[in-house]
mmCIF file of C-alpha atoms in Angstrom:
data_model
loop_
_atom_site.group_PDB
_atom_site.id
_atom_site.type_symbol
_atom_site.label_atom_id
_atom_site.label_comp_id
_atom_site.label_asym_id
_atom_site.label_seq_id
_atom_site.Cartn_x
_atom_site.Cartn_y
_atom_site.Cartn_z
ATOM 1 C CA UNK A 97 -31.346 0.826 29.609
ATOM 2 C CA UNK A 98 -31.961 -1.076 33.019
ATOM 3 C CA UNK A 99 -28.072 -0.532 33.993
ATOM 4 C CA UNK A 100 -26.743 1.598 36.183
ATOM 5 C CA UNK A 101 -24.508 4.185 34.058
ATOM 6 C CA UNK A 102 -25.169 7.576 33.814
ATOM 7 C CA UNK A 103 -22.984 8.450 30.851
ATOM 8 C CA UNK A 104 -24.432 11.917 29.160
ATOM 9 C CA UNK A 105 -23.056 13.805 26.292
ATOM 10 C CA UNK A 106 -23.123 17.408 24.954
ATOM 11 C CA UNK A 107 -21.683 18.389 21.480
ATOM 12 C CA UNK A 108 -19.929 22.195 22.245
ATOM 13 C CA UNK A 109 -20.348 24.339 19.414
ATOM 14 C CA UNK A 110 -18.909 27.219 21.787
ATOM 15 C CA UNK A 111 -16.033 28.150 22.749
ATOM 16 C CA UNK A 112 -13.802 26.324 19.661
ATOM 17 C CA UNK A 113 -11.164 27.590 17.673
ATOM 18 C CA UNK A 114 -11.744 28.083 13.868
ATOM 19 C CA UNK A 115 -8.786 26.890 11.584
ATOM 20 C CA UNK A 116 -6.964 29.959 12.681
ATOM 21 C CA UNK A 117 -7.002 29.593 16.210
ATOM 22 C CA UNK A 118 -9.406 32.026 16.319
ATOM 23 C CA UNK A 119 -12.321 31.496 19.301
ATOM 24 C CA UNK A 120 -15.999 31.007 17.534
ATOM 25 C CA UNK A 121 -19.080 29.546 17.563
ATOM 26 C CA UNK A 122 -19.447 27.091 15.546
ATOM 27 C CA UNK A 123 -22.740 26.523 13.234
ATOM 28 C CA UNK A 124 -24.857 23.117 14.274
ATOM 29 C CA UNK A 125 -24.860 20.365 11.498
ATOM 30 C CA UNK A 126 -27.466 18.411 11.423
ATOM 31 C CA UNK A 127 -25.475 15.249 10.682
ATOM 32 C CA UNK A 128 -23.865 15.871 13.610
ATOM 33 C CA UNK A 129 -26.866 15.675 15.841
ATOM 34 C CA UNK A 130 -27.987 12.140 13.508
ATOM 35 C CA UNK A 131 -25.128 10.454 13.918
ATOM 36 C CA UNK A 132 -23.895 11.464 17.659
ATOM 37 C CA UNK A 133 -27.851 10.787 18.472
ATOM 38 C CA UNK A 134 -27.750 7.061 16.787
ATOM 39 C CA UNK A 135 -24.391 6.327 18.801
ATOM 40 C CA UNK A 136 -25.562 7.769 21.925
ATOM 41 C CA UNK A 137 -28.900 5.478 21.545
ATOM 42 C CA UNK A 138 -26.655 2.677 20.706
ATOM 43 C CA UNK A 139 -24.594 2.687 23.660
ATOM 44 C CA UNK A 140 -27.447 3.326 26.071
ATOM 45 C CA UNK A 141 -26.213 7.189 26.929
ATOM 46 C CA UNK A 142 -28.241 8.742 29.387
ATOM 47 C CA UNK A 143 -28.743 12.272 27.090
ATOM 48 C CA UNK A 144 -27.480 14.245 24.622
ATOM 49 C CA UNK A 145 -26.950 18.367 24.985
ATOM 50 C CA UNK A 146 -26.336 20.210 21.856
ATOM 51 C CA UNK A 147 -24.331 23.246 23.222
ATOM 52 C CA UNK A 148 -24.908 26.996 21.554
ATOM 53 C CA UNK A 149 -25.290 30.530 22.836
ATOM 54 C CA UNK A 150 -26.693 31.450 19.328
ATOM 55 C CA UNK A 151 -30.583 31.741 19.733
ATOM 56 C CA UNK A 152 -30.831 31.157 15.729
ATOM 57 C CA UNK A 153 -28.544 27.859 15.652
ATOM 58 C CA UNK A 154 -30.425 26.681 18.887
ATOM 59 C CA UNK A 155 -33.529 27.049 16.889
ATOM 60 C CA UNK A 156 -32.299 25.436 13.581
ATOM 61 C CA UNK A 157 -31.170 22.187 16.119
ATOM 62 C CA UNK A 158 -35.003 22.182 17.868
ATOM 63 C CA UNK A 159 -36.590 22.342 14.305
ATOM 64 C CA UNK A 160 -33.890 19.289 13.149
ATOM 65 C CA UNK A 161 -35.358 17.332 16.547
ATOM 66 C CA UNK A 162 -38.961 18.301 16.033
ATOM 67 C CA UNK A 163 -39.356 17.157 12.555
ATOM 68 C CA UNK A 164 -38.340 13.354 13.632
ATOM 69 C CA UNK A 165 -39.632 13.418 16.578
ATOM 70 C CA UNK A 166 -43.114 14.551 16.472
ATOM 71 C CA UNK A 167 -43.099 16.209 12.549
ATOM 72 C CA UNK A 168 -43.600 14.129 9.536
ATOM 73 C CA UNK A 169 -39.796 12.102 10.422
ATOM 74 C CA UNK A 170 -41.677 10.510 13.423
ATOM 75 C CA UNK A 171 -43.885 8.246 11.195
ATOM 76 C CA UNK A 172 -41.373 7.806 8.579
ATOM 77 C CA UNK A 173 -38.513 6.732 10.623
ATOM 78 C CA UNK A 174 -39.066 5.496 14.396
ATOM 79 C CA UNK A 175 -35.998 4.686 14.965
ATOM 80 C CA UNK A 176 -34.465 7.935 14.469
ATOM 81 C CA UNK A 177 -37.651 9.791 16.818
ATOM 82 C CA UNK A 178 -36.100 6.814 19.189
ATOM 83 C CA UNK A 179 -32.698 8.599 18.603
ATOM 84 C CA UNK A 180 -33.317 12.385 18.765
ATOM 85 C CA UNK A 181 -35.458 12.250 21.664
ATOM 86 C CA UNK A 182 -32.432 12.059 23.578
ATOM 87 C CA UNK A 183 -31.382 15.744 22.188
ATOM 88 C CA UNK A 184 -31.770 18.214 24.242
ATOM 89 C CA UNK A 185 -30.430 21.909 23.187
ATOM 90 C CA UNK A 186 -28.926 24.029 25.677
ATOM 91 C CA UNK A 187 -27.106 27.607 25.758
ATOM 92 C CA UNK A 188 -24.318 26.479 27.932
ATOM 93 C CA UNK A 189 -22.410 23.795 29.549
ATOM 94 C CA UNK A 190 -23.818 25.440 32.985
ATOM 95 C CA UNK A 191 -26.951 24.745 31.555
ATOM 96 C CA UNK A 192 -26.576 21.240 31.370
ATOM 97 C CA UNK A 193 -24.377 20.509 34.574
ATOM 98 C CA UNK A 194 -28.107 21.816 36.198
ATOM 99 C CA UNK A 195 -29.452 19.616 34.211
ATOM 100 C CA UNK A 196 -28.314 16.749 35.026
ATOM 101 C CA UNK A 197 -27.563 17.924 38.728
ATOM 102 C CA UNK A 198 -31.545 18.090 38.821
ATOM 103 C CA UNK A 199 -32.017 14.421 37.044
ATOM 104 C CA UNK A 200 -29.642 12.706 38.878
ATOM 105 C CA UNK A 201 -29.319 14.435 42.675
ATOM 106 C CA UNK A 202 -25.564 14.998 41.724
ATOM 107 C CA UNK A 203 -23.459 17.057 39.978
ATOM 108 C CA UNK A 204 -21.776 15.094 37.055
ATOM 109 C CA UNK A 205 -17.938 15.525 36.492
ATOM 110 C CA UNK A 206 -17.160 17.029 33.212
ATOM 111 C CA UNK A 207 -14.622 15.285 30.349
ATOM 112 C CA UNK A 208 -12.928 16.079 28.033
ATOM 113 C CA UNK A 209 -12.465 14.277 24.892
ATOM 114 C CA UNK A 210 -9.922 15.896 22.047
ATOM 115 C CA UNK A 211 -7.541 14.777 19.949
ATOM 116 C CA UNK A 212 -4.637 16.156 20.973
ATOM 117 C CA UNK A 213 -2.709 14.455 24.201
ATOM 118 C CA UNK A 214 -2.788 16.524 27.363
ATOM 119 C CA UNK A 215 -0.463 16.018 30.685
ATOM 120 C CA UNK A 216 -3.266 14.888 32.885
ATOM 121 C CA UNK A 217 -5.088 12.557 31.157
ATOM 122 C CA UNK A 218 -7.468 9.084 31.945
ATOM 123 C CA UNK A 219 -7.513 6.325 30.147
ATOM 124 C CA UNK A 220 -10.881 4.604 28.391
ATOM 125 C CA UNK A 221 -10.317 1.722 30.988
ATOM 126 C CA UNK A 222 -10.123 3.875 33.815
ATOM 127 C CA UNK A 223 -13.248 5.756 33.047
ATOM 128 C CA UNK A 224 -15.361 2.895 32.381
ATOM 129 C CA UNK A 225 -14.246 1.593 36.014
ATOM 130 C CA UNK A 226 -15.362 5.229 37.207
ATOM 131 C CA UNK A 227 -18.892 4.448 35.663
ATOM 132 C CA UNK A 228 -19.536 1.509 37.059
ATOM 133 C CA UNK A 229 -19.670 3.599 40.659
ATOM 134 C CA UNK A 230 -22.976 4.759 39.365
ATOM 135 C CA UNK A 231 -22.357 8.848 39.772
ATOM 136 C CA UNK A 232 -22.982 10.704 36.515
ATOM 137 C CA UNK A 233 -20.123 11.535 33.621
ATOM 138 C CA UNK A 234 -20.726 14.347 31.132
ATOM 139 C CA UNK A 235 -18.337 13.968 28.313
ATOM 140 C CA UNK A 236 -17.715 16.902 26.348
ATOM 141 C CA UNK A 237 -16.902 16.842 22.101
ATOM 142 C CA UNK A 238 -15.911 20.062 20.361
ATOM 143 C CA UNK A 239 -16.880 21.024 17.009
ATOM 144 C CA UNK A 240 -14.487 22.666 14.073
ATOM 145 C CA UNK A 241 -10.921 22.918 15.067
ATOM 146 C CA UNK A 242 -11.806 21.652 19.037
ATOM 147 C CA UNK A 243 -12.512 23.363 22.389
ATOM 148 C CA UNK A 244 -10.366 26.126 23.807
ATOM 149 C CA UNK A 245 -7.526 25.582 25.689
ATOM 150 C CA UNK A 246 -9.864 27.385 29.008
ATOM 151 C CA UNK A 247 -12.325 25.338 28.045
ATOM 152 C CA UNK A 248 -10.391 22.363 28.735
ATOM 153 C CA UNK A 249 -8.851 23.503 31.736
ATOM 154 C CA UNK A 250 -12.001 23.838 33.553
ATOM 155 C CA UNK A 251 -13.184 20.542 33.181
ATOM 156 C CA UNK A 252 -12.875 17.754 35.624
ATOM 157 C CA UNK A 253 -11.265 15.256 33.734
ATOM 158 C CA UNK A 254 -9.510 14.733 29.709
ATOM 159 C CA UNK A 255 -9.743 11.181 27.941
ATOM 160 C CA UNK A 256 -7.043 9.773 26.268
ATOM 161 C CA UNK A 257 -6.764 10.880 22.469
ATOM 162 C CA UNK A 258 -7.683 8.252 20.031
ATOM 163 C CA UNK A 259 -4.676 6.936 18.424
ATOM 164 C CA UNK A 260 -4.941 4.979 15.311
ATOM 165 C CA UNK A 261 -1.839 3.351 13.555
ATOM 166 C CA UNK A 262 0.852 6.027 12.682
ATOM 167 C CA UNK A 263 0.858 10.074 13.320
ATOM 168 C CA UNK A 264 -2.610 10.935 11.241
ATOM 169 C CA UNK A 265 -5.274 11.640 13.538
ATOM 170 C CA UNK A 266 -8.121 13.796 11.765
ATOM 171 C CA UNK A 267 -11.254 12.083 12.466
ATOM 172 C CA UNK A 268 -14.569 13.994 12.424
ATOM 173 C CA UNK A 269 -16.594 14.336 15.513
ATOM 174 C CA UNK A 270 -18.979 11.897 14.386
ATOM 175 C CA UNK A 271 -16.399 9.208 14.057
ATOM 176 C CA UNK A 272 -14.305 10.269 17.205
ATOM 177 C CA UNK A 273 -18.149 10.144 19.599
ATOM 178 C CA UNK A 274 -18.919 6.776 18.030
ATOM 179 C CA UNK A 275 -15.642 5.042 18.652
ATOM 180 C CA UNK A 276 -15.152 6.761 22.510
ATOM 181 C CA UNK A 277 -18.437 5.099 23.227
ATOM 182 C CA UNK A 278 -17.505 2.111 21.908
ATOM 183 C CA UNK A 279 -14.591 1.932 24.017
ATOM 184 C CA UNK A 280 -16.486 3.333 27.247
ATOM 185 C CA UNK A 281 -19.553 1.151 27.078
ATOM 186 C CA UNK B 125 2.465 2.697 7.808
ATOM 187 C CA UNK B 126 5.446 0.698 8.113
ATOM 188 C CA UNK B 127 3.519 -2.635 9.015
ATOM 189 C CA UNK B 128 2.636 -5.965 6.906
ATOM 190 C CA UNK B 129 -1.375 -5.569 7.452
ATOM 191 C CA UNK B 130 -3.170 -5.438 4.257
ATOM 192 C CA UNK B 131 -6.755 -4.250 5.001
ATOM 193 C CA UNK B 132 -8.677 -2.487 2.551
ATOM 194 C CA UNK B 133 -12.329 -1.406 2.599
ATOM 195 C CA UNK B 134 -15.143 -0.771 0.023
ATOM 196 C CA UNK B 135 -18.421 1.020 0.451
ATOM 197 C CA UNK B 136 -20.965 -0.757 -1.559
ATOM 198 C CA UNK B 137 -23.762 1.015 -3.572
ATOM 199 C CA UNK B 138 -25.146 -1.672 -5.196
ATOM 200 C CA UNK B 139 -26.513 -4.020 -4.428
ATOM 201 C CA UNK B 140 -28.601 -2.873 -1.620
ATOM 202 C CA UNK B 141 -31.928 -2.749 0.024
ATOM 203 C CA UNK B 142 -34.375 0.261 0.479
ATOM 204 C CA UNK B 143 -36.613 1.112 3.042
ATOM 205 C CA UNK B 144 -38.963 -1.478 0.893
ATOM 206 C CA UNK B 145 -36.174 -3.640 0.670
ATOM 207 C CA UNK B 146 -36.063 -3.394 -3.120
ATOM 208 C CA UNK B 147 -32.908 -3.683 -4.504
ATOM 209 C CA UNK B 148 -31.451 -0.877 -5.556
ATOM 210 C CA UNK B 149 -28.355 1.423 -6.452
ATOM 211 C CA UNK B 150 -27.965 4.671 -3.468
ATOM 212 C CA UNK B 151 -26.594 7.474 -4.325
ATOM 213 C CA UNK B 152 -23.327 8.708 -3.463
ATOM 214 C CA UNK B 153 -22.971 10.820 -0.229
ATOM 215 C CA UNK B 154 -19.838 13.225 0.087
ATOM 216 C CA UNK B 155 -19.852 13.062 3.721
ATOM 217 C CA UNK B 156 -19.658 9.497 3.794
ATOM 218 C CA UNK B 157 -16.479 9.615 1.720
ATOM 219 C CA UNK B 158 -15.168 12.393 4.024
ATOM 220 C CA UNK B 159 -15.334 10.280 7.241
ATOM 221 C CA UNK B 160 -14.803 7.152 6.328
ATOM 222 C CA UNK B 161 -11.575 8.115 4.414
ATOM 223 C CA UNK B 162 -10.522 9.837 7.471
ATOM 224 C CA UNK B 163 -10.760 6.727 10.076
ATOM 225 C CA UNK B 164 -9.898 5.066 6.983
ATOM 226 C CA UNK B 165 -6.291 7.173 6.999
ATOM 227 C CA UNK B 166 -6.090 7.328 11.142
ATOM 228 C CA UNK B 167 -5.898 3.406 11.393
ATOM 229 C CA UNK B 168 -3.783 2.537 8.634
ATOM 230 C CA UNK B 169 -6.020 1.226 6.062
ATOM 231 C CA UNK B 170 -4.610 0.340 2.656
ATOM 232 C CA UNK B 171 -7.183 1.224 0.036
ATOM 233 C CA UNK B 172 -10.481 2.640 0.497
ATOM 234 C CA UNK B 173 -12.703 1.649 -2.916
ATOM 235 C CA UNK B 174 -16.188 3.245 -3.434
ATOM 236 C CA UNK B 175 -18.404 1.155 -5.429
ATOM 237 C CA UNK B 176 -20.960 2.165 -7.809
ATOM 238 C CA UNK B 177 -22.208 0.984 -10.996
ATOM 239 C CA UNK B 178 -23.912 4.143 -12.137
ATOM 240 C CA UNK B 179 -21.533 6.360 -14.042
ATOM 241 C CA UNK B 180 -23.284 9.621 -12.928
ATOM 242 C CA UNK B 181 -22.563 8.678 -9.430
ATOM 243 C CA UNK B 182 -19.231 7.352 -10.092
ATOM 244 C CA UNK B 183 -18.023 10.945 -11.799
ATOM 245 C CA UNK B 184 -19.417 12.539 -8.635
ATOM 246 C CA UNK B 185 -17.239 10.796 -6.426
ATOM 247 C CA UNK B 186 -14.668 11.135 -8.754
ATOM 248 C CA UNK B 187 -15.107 14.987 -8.589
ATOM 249 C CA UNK B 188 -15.709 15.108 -4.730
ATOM 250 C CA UNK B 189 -12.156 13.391 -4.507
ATOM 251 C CA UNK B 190 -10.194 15.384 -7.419
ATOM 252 C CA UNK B 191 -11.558 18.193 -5.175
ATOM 253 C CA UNK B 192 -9.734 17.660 -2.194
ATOM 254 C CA UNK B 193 -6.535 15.893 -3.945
ATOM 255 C CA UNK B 194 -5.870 17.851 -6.865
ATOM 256 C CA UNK B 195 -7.936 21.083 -6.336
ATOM 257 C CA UNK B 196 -8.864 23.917 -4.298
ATOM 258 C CA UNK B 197 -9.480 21.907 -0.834
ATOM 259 C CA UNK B 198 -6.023 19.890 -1.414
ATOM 260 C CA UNK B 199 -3.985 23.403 -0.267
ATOM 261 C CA UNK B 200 -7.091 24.484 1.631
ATOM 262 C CA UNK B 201 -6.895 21.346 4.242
ATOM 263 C CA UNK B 202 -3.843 19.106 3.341
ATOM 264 C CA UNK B 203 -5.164 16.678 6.046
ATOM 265 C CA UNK B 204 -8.242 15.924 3.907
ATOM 266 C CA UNK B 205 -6.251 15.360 0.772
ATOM 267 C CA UNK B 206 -3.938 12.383 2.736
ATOM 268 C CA UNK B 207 -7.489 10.921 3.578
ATOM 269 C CA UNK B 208 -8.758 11.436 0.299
ATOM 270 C CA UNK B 209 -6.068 10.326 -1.511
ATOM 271 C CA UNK B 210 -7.055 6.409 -0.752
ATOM 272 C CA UNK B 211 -10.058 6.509 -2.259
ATOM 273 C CA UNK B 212 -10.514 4.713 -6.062
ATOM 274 C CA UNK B 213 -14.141 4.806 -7.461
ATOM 275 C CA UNK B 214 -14.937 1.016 -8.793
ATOM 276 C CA UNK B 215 -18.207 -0.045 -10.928
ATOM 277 C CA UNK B 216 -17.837 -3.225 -8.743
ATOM 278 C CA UNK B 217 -16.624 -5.264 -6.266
ATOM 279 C CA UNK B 218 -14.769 -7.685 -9.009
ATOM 280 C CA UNK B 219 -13.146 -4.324 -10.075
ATOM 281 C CA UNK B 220 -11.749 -4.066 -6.240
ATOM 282 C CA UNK B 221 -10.684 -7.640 -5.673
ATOM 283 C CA UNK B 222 -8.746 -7.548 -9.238
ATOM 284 C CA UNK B 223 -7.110 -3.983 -8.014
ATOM 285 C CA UNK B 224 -5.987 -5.872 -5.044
ATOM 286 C CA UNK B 225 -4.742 -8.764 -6.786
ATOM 287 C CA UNK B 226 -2.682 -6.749 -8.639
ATOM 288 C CA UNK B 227 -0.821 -4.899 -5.989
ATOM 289 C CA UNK B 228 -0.487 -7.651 -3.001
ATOM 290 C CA UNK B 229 -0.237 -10.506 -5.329
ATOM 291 C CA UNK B 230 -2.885 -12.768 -3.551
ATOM 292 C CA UNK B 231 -6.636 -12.133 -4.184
ATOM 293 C CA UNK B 232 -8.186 -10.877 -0.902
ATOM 294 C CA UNK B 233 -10.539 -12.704 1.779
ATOM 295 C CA UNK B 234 -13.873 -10.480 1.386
ATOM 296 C CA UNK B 235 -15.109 -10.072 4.948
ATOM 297 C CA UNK B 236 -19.188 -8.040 4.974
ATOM 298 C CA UNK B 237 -19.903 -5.801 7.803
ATOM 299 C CA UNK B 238 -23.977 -6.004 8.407
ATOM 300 C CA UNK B 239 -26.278 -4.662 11.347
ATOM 301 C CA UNK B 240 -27.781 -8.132 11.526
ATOM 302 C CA UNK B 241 -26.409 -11.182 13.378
ATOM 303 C CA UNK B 242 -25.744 -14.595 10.924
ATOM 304 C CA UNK B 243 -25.358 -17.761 10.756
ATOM 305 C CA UNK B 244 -21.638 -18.404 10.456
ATOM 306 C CA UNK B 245 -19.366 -15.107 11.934
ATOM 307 C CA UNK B 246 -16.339 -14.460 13.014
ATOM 308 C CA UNK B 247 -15.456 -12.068 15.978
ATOM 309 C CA UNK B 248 -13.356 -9.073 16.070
ATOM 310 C CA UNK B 249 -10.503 -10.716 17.848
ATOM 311 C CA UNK B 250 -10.271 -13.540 14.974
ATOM 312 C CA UNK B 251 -10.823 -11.377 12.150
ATOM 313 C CA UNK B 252 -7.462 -9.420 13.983
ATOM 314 C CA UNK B 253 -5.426 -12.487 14.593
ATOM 315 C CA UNK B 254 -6.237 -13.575 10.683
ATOM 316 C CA UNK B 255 -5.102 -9.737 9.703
ATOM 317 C CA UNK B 256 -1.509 -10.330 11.515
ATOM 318 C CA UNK B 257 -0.654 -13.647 8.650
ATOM 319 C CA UNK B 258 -0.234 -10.814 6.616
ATOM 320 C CA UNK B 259 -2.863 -11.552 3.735
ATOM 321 C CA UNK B 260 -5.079 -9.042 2.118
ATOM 322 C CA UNK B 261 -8.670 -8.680 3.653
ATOM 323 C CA UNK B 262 -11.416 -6.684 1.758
ATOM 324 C CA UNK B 263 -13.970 -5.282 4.882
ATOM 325 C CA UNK B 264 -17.088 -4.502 2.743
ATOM 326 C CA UNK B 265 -19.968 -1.654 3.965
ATOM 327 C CA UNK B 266 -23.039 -1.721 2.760
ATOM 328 C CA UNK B 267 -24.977 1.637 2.066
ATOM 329 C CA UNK B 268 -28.716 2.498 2.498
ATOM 330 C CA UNK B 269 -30.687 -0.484 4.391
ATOM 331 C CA UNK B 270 -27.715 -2.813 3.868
ATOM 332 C CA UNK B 271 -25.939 -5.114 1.592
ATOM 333 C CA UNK B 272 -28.621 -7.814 0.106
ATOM 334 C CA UNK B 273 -28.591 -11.444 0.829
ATOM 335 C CA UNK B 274 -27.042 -12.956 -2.282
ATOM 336 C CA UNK B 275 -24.319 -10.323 -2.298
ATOM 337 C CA UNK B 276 -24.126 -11.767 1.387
ATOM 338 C CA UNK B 277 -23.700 -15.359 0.222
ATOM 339 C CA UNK B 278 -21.023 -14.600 -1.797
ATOM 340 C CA UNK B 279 -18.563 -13.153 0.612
ATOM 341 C CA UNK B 280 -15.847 -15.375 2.719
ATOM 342 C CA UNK B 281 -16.513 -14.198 5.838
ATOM 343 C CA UNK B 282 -19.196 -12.000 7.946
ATOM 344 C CA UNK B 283 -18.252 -10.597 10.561
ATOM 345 C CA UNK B 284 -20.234 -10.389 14.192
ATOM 346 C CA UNK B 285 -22.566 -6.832 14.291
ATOM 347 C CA UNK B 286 -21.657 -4.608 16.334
ATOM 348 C CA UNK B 287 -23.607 -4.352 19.543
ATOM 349 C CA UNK B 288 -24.383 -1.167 21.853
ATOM 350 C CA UNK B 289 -26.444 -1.739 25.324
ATOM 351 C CA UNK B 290 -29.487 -2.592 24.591
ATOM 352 C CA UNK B 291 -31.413 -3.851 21.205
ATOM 353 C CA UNK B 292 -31.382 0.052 19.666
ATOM 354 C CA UNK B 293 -28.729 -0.669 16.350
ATOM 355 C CA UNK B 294 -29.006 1.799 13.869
ATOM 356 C CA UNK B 295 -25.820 3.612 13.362
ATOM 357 C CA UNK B 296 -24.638 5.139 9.989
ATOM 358 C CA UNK B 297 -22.323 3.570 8.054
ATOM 359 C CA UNK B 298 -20.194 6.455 8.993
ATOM 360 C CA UNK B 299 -19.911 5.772 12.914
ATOM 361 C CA UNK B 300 -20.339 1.994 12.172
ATOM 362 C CA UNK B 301 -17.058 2.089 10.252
ATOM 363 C CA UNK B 302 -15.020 4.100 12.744
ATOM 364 C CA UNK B 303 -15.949 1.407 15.296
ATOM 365 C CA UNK B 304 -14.897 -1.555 13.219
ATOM 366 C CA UNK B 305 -11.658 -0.047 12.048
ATOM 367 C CA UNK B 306 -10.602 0.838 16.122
ATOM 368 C CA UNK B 307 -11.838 -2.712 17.205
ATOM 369 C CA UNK B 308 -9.963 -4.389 14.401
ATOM 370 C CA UNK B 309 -6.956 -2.396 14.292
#
């Protein structure tokens, strides 16, 4: 991309709740990674963290990444090793702030995206305006039932829910990244 | 949903190209019935048909939805049998436009959803100005490397791919859906 965003993305997989409202860390889905990665190529996102403290799910996302881009996928697919070489896997959110701290001479703001509404909230317009100032934006997608309420109270900024048409609002991850990047970019 | 929009959807199995672009019939993918039911539910969507001629794959779909609408997963995770709960399993896209006819009373306006630009399109804003007249609209997905280019012909309308930043386009049906449901509705 040529522009001048610096939109990056992690997927959390830690701290979420479970469907009990129970704080866990969640197990990486491959899918996940696909899809969000395909998106986030799409929409010309600077990066893509996938977030775990668990060394075994950290390695299960590396070996999804390796085998497309430099294993037998890379040959068989190119557009998908043009896709997952914008994963990177990380152990924390700290872990990526320095990334990207390093990358782009500034630390990026965090957001929040969920699906529930929150008092202090942005809108996708506002945002995009805040890109177009050129400093870096991490926005931040929880897995199972959605980041922890510290979680979210530590970040920077929280996006707007999506809101479809009527009161049901259970979209998967996948479908929630791809449509807030839509909006964004 | 209390509004006069008819939009309904179909995910087409056949016919498609493969990699070789050989036409063939894909196989069935639970996940893809999972999400796209979902957005399919969170913007209002009337009927969400998946189309197969193979009656293997057609009793698999059949048992991935009696599953979550009749089974264990409908008590387990009542959100995913509301989502579920839209989806009929059709041997073909004649099947779909006759179930429509029946219940709105008008034969829908097919309208194909491809990757690729063509000739004659309409955009997102017209395709949602046509949707507010209040007749029905069938938005058709293709599966695998995308609906082939008689089953093209044949449609009433195409409407405009989407486009990221950039001339990377491969999102999954999955993500590619979610997008064209929030720009249309």
């Amino acid at each position: 991309m040529s522009d001048s965003l610096s939109l990056h993305i992690a997927l959390i997989h830690y701290p979420v709740y479970n469907k009990h409202r129970e704080v866990i860390a969640s197990a990486v889905s491959g899918l996940d990674l696909h899809d969000i990665a395909r998106a986030a190529r799409t929409y010309g996102v600077r990066s893509f963290s996938v977030v775990t403290p668990l060394a075994d799910q950290q390695k299960l996302a590396r070996r999804i990444v390796a085998h497309w881009t430099d294993g037998f996928g890379a040959t068989y697919n190119p557009n998908r090793k043009e896709a997952l070489s914008l994963v990177n896997v990380r152990a924390s959110l700290q872990d990526v702030v320095d990334d990207i701290s390093n990358s782009d001479q500034v630390k990026p703001k965090t957001v929040i995206t969920d699906a529930k509404p929150h008092l202090h909230q942005i809108s996708y317009e506002r945002l995009t305006q805040m890109l177009k100032h050129g400093s870096p934006y991490l926005l931040l997608f929880g897995t199972a039932w959605g980041l922890t309420e510290d979680f979210i109270d530590k970040a920077d900024y929280v996006l707007s829910p999506i809101e479809g048409r009527g009161s049901y609002n259970h979209l998967s991850v996948r479908s929630a990244a791809a449509i807030i990047l839509d909006r964004l970019l």
